[in-house]
Amino acid sequence: MSGNLKSLLFALALCIVCSLLLTAASSGLRPWQERNVLIDRHRNVLRAAGLLSVERDYSAADIERLYRERIRELQVDPVGRILERADSPKDAAGLPIYLSVAGEEILGYIVPIDARGLWGPIHAYLALERDGATVKGFAVYQHSETPGLGGEIEKRWFRDNWVGKKIVTREGQFVSVGIAKGRAEEAVSKEKQANYVDGISGATLTGKYLAAGIKDTLRRYEPVAVKFRKNLLTELGLPSPATLN
Amino acid sequence: MNGAVAKPWAVVKRTVAYKEILKALWKANPISKQILGICSALAVTVQMQTAIVMGLALTLVVACSNLIVSLLRASIPRNIRIIVQVAVIATLVIIADELLKAFMYDVSKQLSVFVGLIITNCIVLGRTEAYAMNNPPARAFLDGLANGLGYASVLVGVAFLRELLGSGRVLGYPVIPEALYQAGYVNNGLLVLAPGAFIMIGLFVWLEHTLLERK
């Protein structure tokens, strides 16, 4: 009995010491970790917007400077009007949207994608050109898919796959961008190829969930996209690019 | 008479510590001789950077958990000793993971789950149970260090060859001259994939066994 009691007391003491250590490590290091996460998000916003060259590495300071210069964070309401400048993108009232700018000119916009994955949520950014229809780029910044299969969604070949795809049909009907089973050239008919990217073999479900998540998100942003398509940025509350050109 | 001064190396060679370290690094290398820790060795050896960080993280964890377990060894109740060892290891691994997330975020993203999986790496529990439970702290620490480095050395060796032959780089820097590519040289894509790692590790195992047998 005294042996068992000793074991119990030892285990209890060990648990307390370990949990104190873990709490200290977790809360002590949080500021650094959160900064890293933020920079990683900014990096991926820039990457989706096609503002990063693949040739070089960017330091944290480079990323922050570029982000300040080239990206504007805004919020829009569900009918596509700009709410006042957003400090926190998590504000429940509006949809967060990022504008990619060069000086005063608006090059396009970026929407955050929160999709379901096979093993956990997938977080990404999808950038669209100023025409509100053409994909400028795509970048996943958080996922828990299987490395080598679903994990390929964060790889460069898959990202590059999205550039130039259309979220509307030739007639201008919203369809989002789907993920084909295998190569888009072989899997879908010719007129639909602009609306499909190549899929990942061995990761059919990841592709299915991701495509569904993107479609849901883009549907919510459709009022904004329509204004970009019709070049009615003044209605959005932004200066019209036509007047700037 | 003063052989100890004349041949300090010979004296070092006779110490227990030296023998233990040699054993961990070479004669009973965790990966190439004992075939332990293969899962992570396959996964993190595409690039040298991840292999080095993983090797260091594991070395630190084995050394510190050996040290702590050895310090506590007299008071750890026998019937819960494995639980105690795993708790110590798990705590250290989580701290290592948090540190990586705070200061080497990119590497930590690439290593993803594999840092957490150090907990289940047989090398760590193997050393604490087989060595630290029966040896004094300093020697246990050295044993952990040596075993960790034994693991890391194979990891880095495999990663060096995979990165060099698979992507033509060493530590991320291109080393294959452009002229060679123009002359028709191609990177071996197989080595970037998991089967490439299997083949590489197999070659290392073969090499070590052959060299040991020859002695």
Coordinates of C-alpha atoms in Angstrom, one line a residue:
Chain A
M1 CA 0.0 0.0 0.0
S2 CA 2.8 2.4 0.9
G3 CA 4.5 1.5 -2.3
N4 CA 1.4 2.3 -4.3
L5 CA 0.9 5.5 -2.3
K6 CA 4.5 6.5 -3.2
S7 CA 3.9 5.9 -6.9
L8 CA 0.7 8.0 -6.8
L9 CA 2.4 10.8 -5.0
F10 CA 5.4 10.7 -7.4
A11 CA 3.1 10.7 -10.4
L12 CA 1.2 13.6 -9.0
A13 CA 4.3 15.6 -8.3
L14 CA 5.6 14.8 -11.8
C15 CA 2.4 15.9 -13.4
I16 CA 2.4 19.2 -11.6
V17 CA 6.0 19.9 -12.5
C18 CA 5.5 19.0 -16.2
S19 CA 2.3 21.0 -16.6
L20 CA 4.0 24.1 -15.0
L21 CA 6.9 23.8 -17.4
L22 CA 4.6 23.4 -20.4
T23 CA 2.4 26.3 -19.3
A24 CA 5.5 28.5 -18.9
A25 CA 6.8 27.5 -22.3
S26 CA 3.5 28.0 -24.1
S27 CA 2.7 31.3 -22.6
G28 CA 6.2 32.6 -22.5
L29 CA 6.8 32.0 -26.2
R30 CA 3.4 33.0 -27.5
P31 CA 4.3 36.6 -28.5
W32 CA 7.0 35.2 -30.9
Q33 CA 4.8 32.5 -32.2
E34 CA 1.9 34.8 -32.9
R35 CA 4.2 37.2 -34.8
N36 CA 5.5 34.3 -36.9
V37 CA 2.0 33.2 -37.7
L38 CA 1.0 36.8 -38.7
I39 CA 4.1 37.1 -40.9
D40 CA 3.4 33.8 -42.5
R41 CA -0.2 34.9 -43.3
H42 CA 1.0 38.2 -44.8
R43 CA 3.6 36.2 -46.8
N44 CA 0.8 34.1 -48.2
V45 CA -1.4 37.1 -49.0
L46 CA 1.5 38.5 -51.0
R47 CA 2.2 35.2 -52.6
A48 CA -1.4 34.7 -53.7
A49 CA -1.4 38.3 -55.1
G50 CA 1.7 37.4 -57.1
L51 CA 3.8 40.0 -55.4
L52 CA 6.6 37.6 -54.3
S53 CA 9.2 36.4 -56.7
V54 CA 10.0 32.7 -56.4
E55 CA 13.6 33.5 -57.1
R56 CA 14.5 35.0 -53.8
D57 CA 13.9 34.6 -50.1
Y58 CA 12.1 37.4 -48.2
S59 CA 13.0 38.1 -44.6
A60 CA 10.3 39.0 -42.0
A61 CA 11.1 42.7 -42.4
D62 CA 10.8 42.5 -46.2
I63 CA 7.4 40.8 -45.9
E64 CA 6.1 43.5 -43.5
R65 CA 7.3 46.3 -45.7
L66 CA 5.8 44.9 -48.8
Y67 CA 2.6 44.1 -47.1
R68 CA 2.3 47.7 -45.8
E69 CA 3.0 49.1 -49.2
R70 CA 1.0 46.8 -51.4
I71 CA -1.9 45.4 -49.4
R72 CA -4.9 47.2 -47.9
E73 CA -7.1 45.3 -45.4
L74 CA -10.8 46.2 -45.7
Q75 CA -14.2 44.7 -44.7
V76 CA -17.2 44.6 -46.9
D77 CA -20.8 44.0 -45.9
P78 CA -22.8 41.1 -47.5
V79 CA -24.1 43.3 -50.4
G80 CA -20.6 44.4 -51.2
R81 CA -20.2 47.8 -49.7
I82 CA -17.1 48.8 -47.8
L83 CA -17.4 49.1 -44.1
E84 CA -15.0 51.4 -42.4
R85 CA -11.4 50.4 -42.4
A86 CA -11.0 47.2 -40.4
D87 CA -8.5 46.8 -37.7
S88 CA -9.2 43.2 -37.0
P89 CA -10.1 40.9 -39.9
K90 CA -12.1 38.7 -37.5
D91 CA -14.9 41.3 -37.1
A92 CA -18.1 39.3 -37.3
A93 CA -20.1 41.9 -39.1
G94 CA -18.2 42.1 -42.4
L95 CA -16.3 39.9 -44.8
P96 CA -12.6 40.6 -44.8
I97 CA -11.0 41.5 -48.1
Y98 CA -7.5 42.5 -49.0
L99 CA -6.8 44.9 -51.9
S100 CA -3.6 44.6 -53.8
V101 CA -2.5 48.0 -54.8
A102 CA 0.3 49.8 -56.6
G103 CA 0.4 53.4 -55.3
E104 CA -3.2 54.4 -55.6
E105 CA -4.1 52.0 -58.3
I106 CA -6.1 48.8 -57.4
L107 CA -4.6 45.7 -59.1
G108 CA -7.0 43.2 -57.7
Y109 CA -8.4 41.8 -54.5
I110 CA -7.7 38.8 -52.3
V111 CA -10.2 36.8 -50.3
P112 CA -9.4 34.5 -47.4
I113 CA -10.6 30.9 -47.9
D114 CA -11.5 28.7 -45.0
A115 CA -12.3 25.2 -46.3
R116 CA -12.7 21.8 -44.8
G117 CA -9.9 19.4 -45.5
L118 CA -9.7 15.6 -45.0
W119 CA -8.0 15.8 -41.6
G120 CA -8.7 19.4 -40.5
P121 CA -9.4 22.9 -41.8
I122 CA -7.6 24.3 -44.7
H123 CA -6.8 28.0 -44.7
A124 CA -5.7 29.8 -47.8
Y125 CA -5.9 33.0 -49.8
L126 CA -7.3 33.3 -53.3
A127 CA -6.3 36.5 -55.3
L128 CA -8.4 37.8 -58.2
E129 CA -7.6 40.3 -60.8
R130 CA -9.3 43.6 -61.1
D131 CA -11.8 42.1 -63.6
G132 CA -13.3 40.1 -60.7
A133 CA -13.2 36.9 -62.7
T134 CA -9.6 35.8 -63.3
V135 CA -7.6 34.1 -60.6
K136 CA -4.3 35.9 -59.9
G137 CA -3.0 33.3 -57.5
F138 CA -3.7 30.9 -54.7
A139 CA -1.7 30.1 -51.5
V140 CA -2.5 27.7 -48.7
Y141 CA -1.0 28.8 -45.4
Q142 CA -2.4 26.2 -42.9
H143 CA -3.6 22.7 -43.3
S144 CA -3.2 19.2 -41.8
E145 CA -3.4 17.1 -45.0
T146 CA -1.2 14.1 -45.5
P147 CA 2.3 15.1 -46.7
G148 CA 2.9 14.0 -50.2
L149 CA -0.8 13.5 -51.0
G150 CA -3.2 16.2 -49.8
G151 CA -0.2 18.1 -48.5
E152 CA 0.6 18.9 -52.1
I153 CA -1.9 21.7 -52.0
E154 CA 0.8 24.0 -50.5
K155 CA 3.3 23.1 -53.2
R156 CA 4.3 25.5 -56.0
W157 CA 3.1 23.3 -58.9
F158 CA -0.4 23.3 -57.3
R159 CA -0.3 27.0 -56.6
D160 CA 0.8 27.9 -60.2
N161 CA -2.0 25.7 -61.5
W162 CA -4.5 28.4 -60.4
V163 CA -3.1 31.4 -62.2
G164 CA -5.3 32.6 -65.0
K165 CA -8.3 30.4 -64.2
K166 CA -11.8 31.9 -64.3
I167 CA -14.4 31.9 -61.6
V168 CA -17.1 32.6 -64.2
T169 CA -18.2 30.8 -67.4
R170 CA -17.7 32.4 -70.8
E171 CA -21.2 33.7 -70.5
G172 CA -20.3 35.4 -67.2
Q173 CA -22.2 33.0 -65.0
F174 CA -20.5 32.4 -61.6
V175 CA -19.2 28.8 -61.2
S176 CA -16.1 29.1 -59.0
V177 CA -13.0 27.1 -59.8
G178 CA -13.2 23.3 -59.5
I179 CA -10.4 20.8 -58.9
A180 CA -10.4 18.1 -61.5
K181 CA -9.7 14.5 -60.9
G182 CA -6.3 14.2 -62.4
R183 CA -5.2 16.6 -65.1
A184 CA -7.8 19.2 -66.1
E185 CA -7.0 18.8 -69.8
E186 CA -8.1 15.2 -69.7
A187 CA -10.7 15.2 -67.0
V188 CA -13.1 18.0 -68.2
S189 CA -14.4 19.2 -71.5
K190 CA -12.7 21.9 -73.4
E191 CA -15.1 24.8 -72.6
K192 CA -14.9 24.1 -68.9
Q193 CA -11.1 23.9 -68.7
A194 CA -10.8 27.5 -67.7
N195 CA -12.9 26.7 -64.6
Y196 CA -10.8 23.7 -63.4
V197 CA -7.3 23.2 -62.1
D198 CA -5.3 20.0 -62.1
G199 CA -6.1 17.7 -59.2
I200 CA -3.8 15.8 -57.0
S201 CA -3.7 12.0 -57.5
G202 CA -4.3 10.2 -54.2
A203 CA -6.0 13.2 -52.7
T204 CA -9.5 13.3 -54.3
L205 CA -11.3 14.1 -51.1
T206 CA -8.9 17.0 -50.2
G207 CA -9.6 18.4 -53.6
K208 CA -13.3 17.9 -53.3
Y209 CA -13.6 19.6 -49.9
L210 CA -11.2 22.4 -50.9
A211 CA -13.1 23.2 -54.1
A212 CA -16.4 23.2 -52.1
G213 CA -14.9 25.6 -49.6
I214 CA -13.7 27.9 -52.3
K215 CA -17.1 27.9 -54.0
D216 CA -18.9 28.7 -50.8
T217 CA -16.5 31.5 -50.0
L218 CA -16.6 33.0 -53.5
R219 CA -20.4 32.9 -53.5
R220 CA -20.4 35.0 -50.4
Y221 CA -18.1 37.4 -52.1
E222 CA -20.0 37.4 -55.3
P223 CA -21.6 40.9 -54.7
V224 CA -18.1 42.3 -54.5
A225 CA -16.9 40.4 -57.5
V226 CA -19.8 41.7 -59.6
K227 CA -18.8 45.2 -58.8
F228 CA -15.2 44.5 -59.9
R229 CA -16.5 42.8 -63.0
K230 CA -18.7 45.8 -63.9
N231 CA -15.9 48.2 -62.9
L232 CA -18.2 49.9 -60.4
L233 CA -15.6 50.4 -57.7
T234 CA -17.1 53.7 -56.7
E235 CA -20.2 51.9 -55.7
L236 CA -18.0 49.7 -53.5
G237 CA -16.7 52.9 -51.9
L238 CA -13.5 52.9 -53.7
P239 CA -12.1 55.3 -56.3
S240 CA -12.9 53.9 -59.8
P241 CA -9.8 52.7 -61.5
A242 CA -10.9 54.3 -64.7
T243 CA -10.5 57.7 -63.2
L244 CA -7.1 56.9 -62.0
N245 CA -5.8 55.6 -65.4
Chain B
M1 CA 55.6 5.1 -16.4
N2 CA 54.1 8.3 -17.7
G3 CA 52.2 6.6 -20.4
A4 CA 49.2 8.5 -19.3
V5 CA 50.9 11.7 -20.3
A6 CA 52.6 10.3 -23.4
K7 CA 49.5 8.7 -24.8
P8 CA 46.6 10.7 -23.5
W9 CA 44.5 9.3 -26.4
A10 CA 45.0 5.7 -25.2
V11 CA 43.8 6.7 -21.8
V12 CA 40.7 8.3 -23.2
K13 CA 40.1 5.3 -25.3
R14 CA 40.0 3.1 -22.1
T15 CA 37.4 5.2 -20.3
V16 CA 33.8 4.0 -20.1
A17 CA 32.5 7.2 -21.6
Y18 CA 34.6 6.9 -24.8
K19 CA 33.5 3.3 -25.3
E20 CA 29.8 4.3 -24.8
I21 CA 30.1 7.2 -27.3
L22 CA 31.9 5.1 -29.9
K23 CA 29.1 2.5 -29.5
A24 CA 26.3 5.0 -30.0
L25 CA 28.0 6.8 -32.9
W26 CA 29.2 3.8 -34.8
K27 CA 29.1 0.3 -33.5
A28 CA 25.4 0.4 -32.4
N29 CA 24.3 3.5 -34.4
P30 CA 20.5 3.9 -33.7
I31 CA 19.6 4.1 -37.4
S32 CA 22.0 2.2 -39.4
K33 CA 22.7 -0.6 -36.9
Q34 CA 19.7 -0.8 -34.7
I35 CA 17.2 0.4 -37.4
L36 CA 15.4 2.6 -35.0
G37 CA 13.8 6.0 -35.8
I38 CA 13.3 5.1 -39.5
C39 CA 10.0 6.8 -39.8
S40 CA 11.3 10.3 -39.1
A41 CA 14.5 9.5 -41.0
L42 CA 12.5 8.9 -44.1
A43 CA 10.3 12.0 -43.7
V44 CA 12.7 14.8 -42.9
T45 CA 15.7 14.0 -45.1
V46 CA 14.6 15.7 -48.3
Q47 CA 16.6 18.7 -47.4
M48 CA 19.7 19.1 -45.1
Q49 CA 18.2 22.0 -43.2
T50 CA 15.2 20.0 -41.9
A51 CA 17.5 17.0 -41.2
I52 CA 19.9 19.1 -39.2
V53 CA 17.2 20.8 -37.1
M54 CA 15.5 17.4 -36.5
G55 CA 18.8 15.8 -35.5
L56 CA 19.5 18.6 -33.1
A57 CA 16.1 18.6 -31.6
L58 CA 16.2 14.8 -31.0
T59 CA 19.8 15.1 -29.6
L60 CA 18.7 17.7 -27.1
V61 CA 15.6 15.7 -26.1
V62 CA 17.5 12.4 -25.7
A63 CA 20.4 14.1 -23.7
C64 CA 18.1 16.0 -21.4
S65 CA 15.6 13.2 -20.8
N66 CA 18.5 10.9 -20.1
L67 CA 19.9 13.4 -17.6
I68 CA 16.6 14.0 -15.9
V69 CA 15.7 10.3 -15.7
S70 CA 19.1 9.5 -14.4
L71 CA 18.8 12.2 -11.7
L72 CA 15.5 10.8 -10.6
R73 CA 16.4 7.2 -11.1
A74 CA 16.7 6.4 -7.4
S75 CA 13.3 7.8 -6.5
I76 CA 11.3 6.7 -9.6
P77 CA 8.9 3.9 -8.4
R78 CA 9.7 0.8 -10.5
N79 CA 6.1 0.0 -11.3
I80 CA 5.5 3.4 -13.1
R81 CA 8.9 4.0 -14.5
I82 CA 7.9 3.8 -18.1
I83 CA 5.1 6.3 -17.6
V84 CA 7.5 8.7 -15.8
Q85 CA 10.0 8.4 -18.6
V86 CA 7.4 9.1 -21.3
A87 CA 6.1 12.1 -19.3
V88 CA 9.6 13.5 -19.1
I89 CA 10.2 12.9 -22.8
A90 CA 6.8 14.3 -23.8
T91 CA 7.4 17.5 -21.8
L92 CA 10.8 18.1 -23.4
V93 CA 9.5 17.4 -26.9
I94 CA 6.6 19.8 -26.5
I95 CA 9.0 22.5 -25.2
A96 CA 11.3 21.8 -28.2
D97 CA 8.4 22.1 -30.6
E98 CA 7.2 25.4 -29.0
L99 CA 10.8 26.8 -29.2
L100 CA 10.9 25.9 -32.9
K101 CA 7.5 27.5 -33.6
A102 CA 8.8 30.7 -31.8
F103 CA 12.2 31.0 -33.4
M104 CA 12.4 28.8 -36.5
Y105 CA 8.8 28.9 -37.8
D106 CA 9.6 28.0 -41.4
V107 CA 11.5 24.9 -40.4
S108 CA 8.9 24.0 -37.9
K109 CA 6.2 24.2 -40.6
Q110 CA 8.3 21.8 -42.7
L111 CA 8.9 19.4 -39.9
S112 CA 5.2 19.6 -39.0
V113 CA 4.2 16.5 -37.1
F114 CA 7.6 14.9 -36.9
V115 CA 8.9 17.0 -34.0
G116 CA 5.9 15.9 -32.0
L117 CA 6.6 12.3 -33.1
I118 CA 10.0 12.4 -31.4
I119 CA 8.0 11.3 -28.3
T120 CA 7.3 8.0 -30.0
N121 CA 10.8 7.6 -31.4
C122 CA 12.1 4.4 -30.0
I123 CA 15.6 5.8 -29.6
V124 CA 14.5 8.1 -26.8
L125 CA 12.6 5.7 -24.6
G126 CA 15.1 3.1 -25.4
R127 CA 18.0 5.1 -24.0
T128 CA 16.2 6.3 -20.9
E129 CA 15.0 2.8 -20.1
A130 CA 18.1 0.9 -21.0
Y131 CA 20.8 3.4 -20.0
A132 CA 19.6 6.3 -17.8
M133 CA 17.8 4.1 -15.3
N134 CA 21.1 2.4 -14.4
N135 CA 23.8 5.0 -14.9
P136 CA 24.9 8.2 -13.2
P137 CA 23.7 11.6 -14.7
A138 CA 26.9 12.8 -16.4
R139 CA 27.3 9.5 -18.2
A140 CA 23.6 9.3 -19.1
F141 CA 23.8 12.8 -20.5
L142 CA 26.8 11.9 -22.7
D143 CA 25.1 8.7 -23.8
G144 CA 22.0 10.7 -24.9
L145 CA 24.2 13.2 -26.7
A146 CA 26.1 10.4 -28.5
N147 CA 23.0 8.6 -29.5
G148 CA 21.3 11.7 -30.7
L149 CA 24.4 12.6 -32.7
G150 CA 24.5 9.1 -34.1
Y151 CA 21.0 9.5 -35.3
A152 CA 21.7 13.0 -36.6
S153 CA 24.8 12.0 -38.5
V154 CA 22.9 9.4 -40.5
L155 CA 20.1 11.8 -41.0
V156 CA 22.4 14.5 -42.3
G157 CA 24.3 12.0 -44.5
V158 CA 21.1 10.7 -46.1
A159 CA 19.8 14.3 -46.5
F160 CA 23.0 15.4 -48.1
L161 CA 22.9 12.7 -50.7
R162 CA 19.1 13.1 -51.3
E163 CA 19.4 16.9 -51.6
L164 CA 22.5 16.8 -53.8
L165 CA 21.3 14.1 -56.2
G166 CA 17.6 14.8 -56.0
S167 CA 17.5 18.6 -56.3
G168 CA 21.1 19.5 -57.1
R169 CA 21.5 21.6 -53.9
V170 CA 23.4 21.5 -50.7
L171 CA 21.8 23.3 -47.8
G172 CA 19.5 25.1 -50.3
Y173 CA 22.3 26.4 -52.4
P174 CA 22.6 25.1 -56.0
V175 CA 25.9 23.3 -56.4
I176 CA 25.5 21.6 -59.8
P177 CA 26.9 23.9 -62.4
E178 CA 24.4 25.1 -65.0
A179 CA 26.7 23.8 -67.8
L180 CA 26.1 20.2 -66.5
Y181 CA 22.4 20.6 -66.9
Q182 CA 22.8 21.9 -70.4
A183 CA 24.9 18.9 -71.1
G184 CA 22.0 16.7 -70.3
Y185 CA 22.3 16.1 -66.6
V186 CA 19.0 15.7 -64.8
N187 CA 18.2 15.6 -61.1
N188 CA 17.1 12.2 -59.9
G189 CA 13.4 12.8 -58.9
L190 CA 13.2 9.4 -57.2
L191 CA 15.5 10.6 -54.4
V192 CA 13.1 13.4 -53.4
L193 CA 10.3 10.9 -52.8
A194 CA 10.0 8.5 -49.8
P195 CA 11.2 5.4 -51.7
G196 CA 14.5 7.3 -52.4
A197 CA 14.9 7.7 -48.7
F198 CA 14.4 4.0 -48.2
I199 CA 17.0 3.1 -50.7
M200 CA 19.5 5.6 -49.3
I201 CA 19.0 4.4 -45.7
G202 CA 19.3 0.8 -46.9
L203 CA 22.7 1.7 -48.5
F204 CA 23.8 3.3 -45.2
V205 CA 22.8 0.2 -43.3
W206 CA 24.6 -2.0 -45.8
L207 CA 27.7 0.2 -45.6
E208 CA 27.9 0.1 -41.9
H209 CA 27.3 -3.6 -41.6
T210 CA 29.9 -4.4 -44.2
L211 CA 32.5 -2.2 -42.5
L212 CA 31.8 -3.6 -39.1
E213 CA 32.1 -7.2 -40.3
R214 CA 35.4 -6.6 -41.9
K215 CA 37.0 -5.7 -38.6

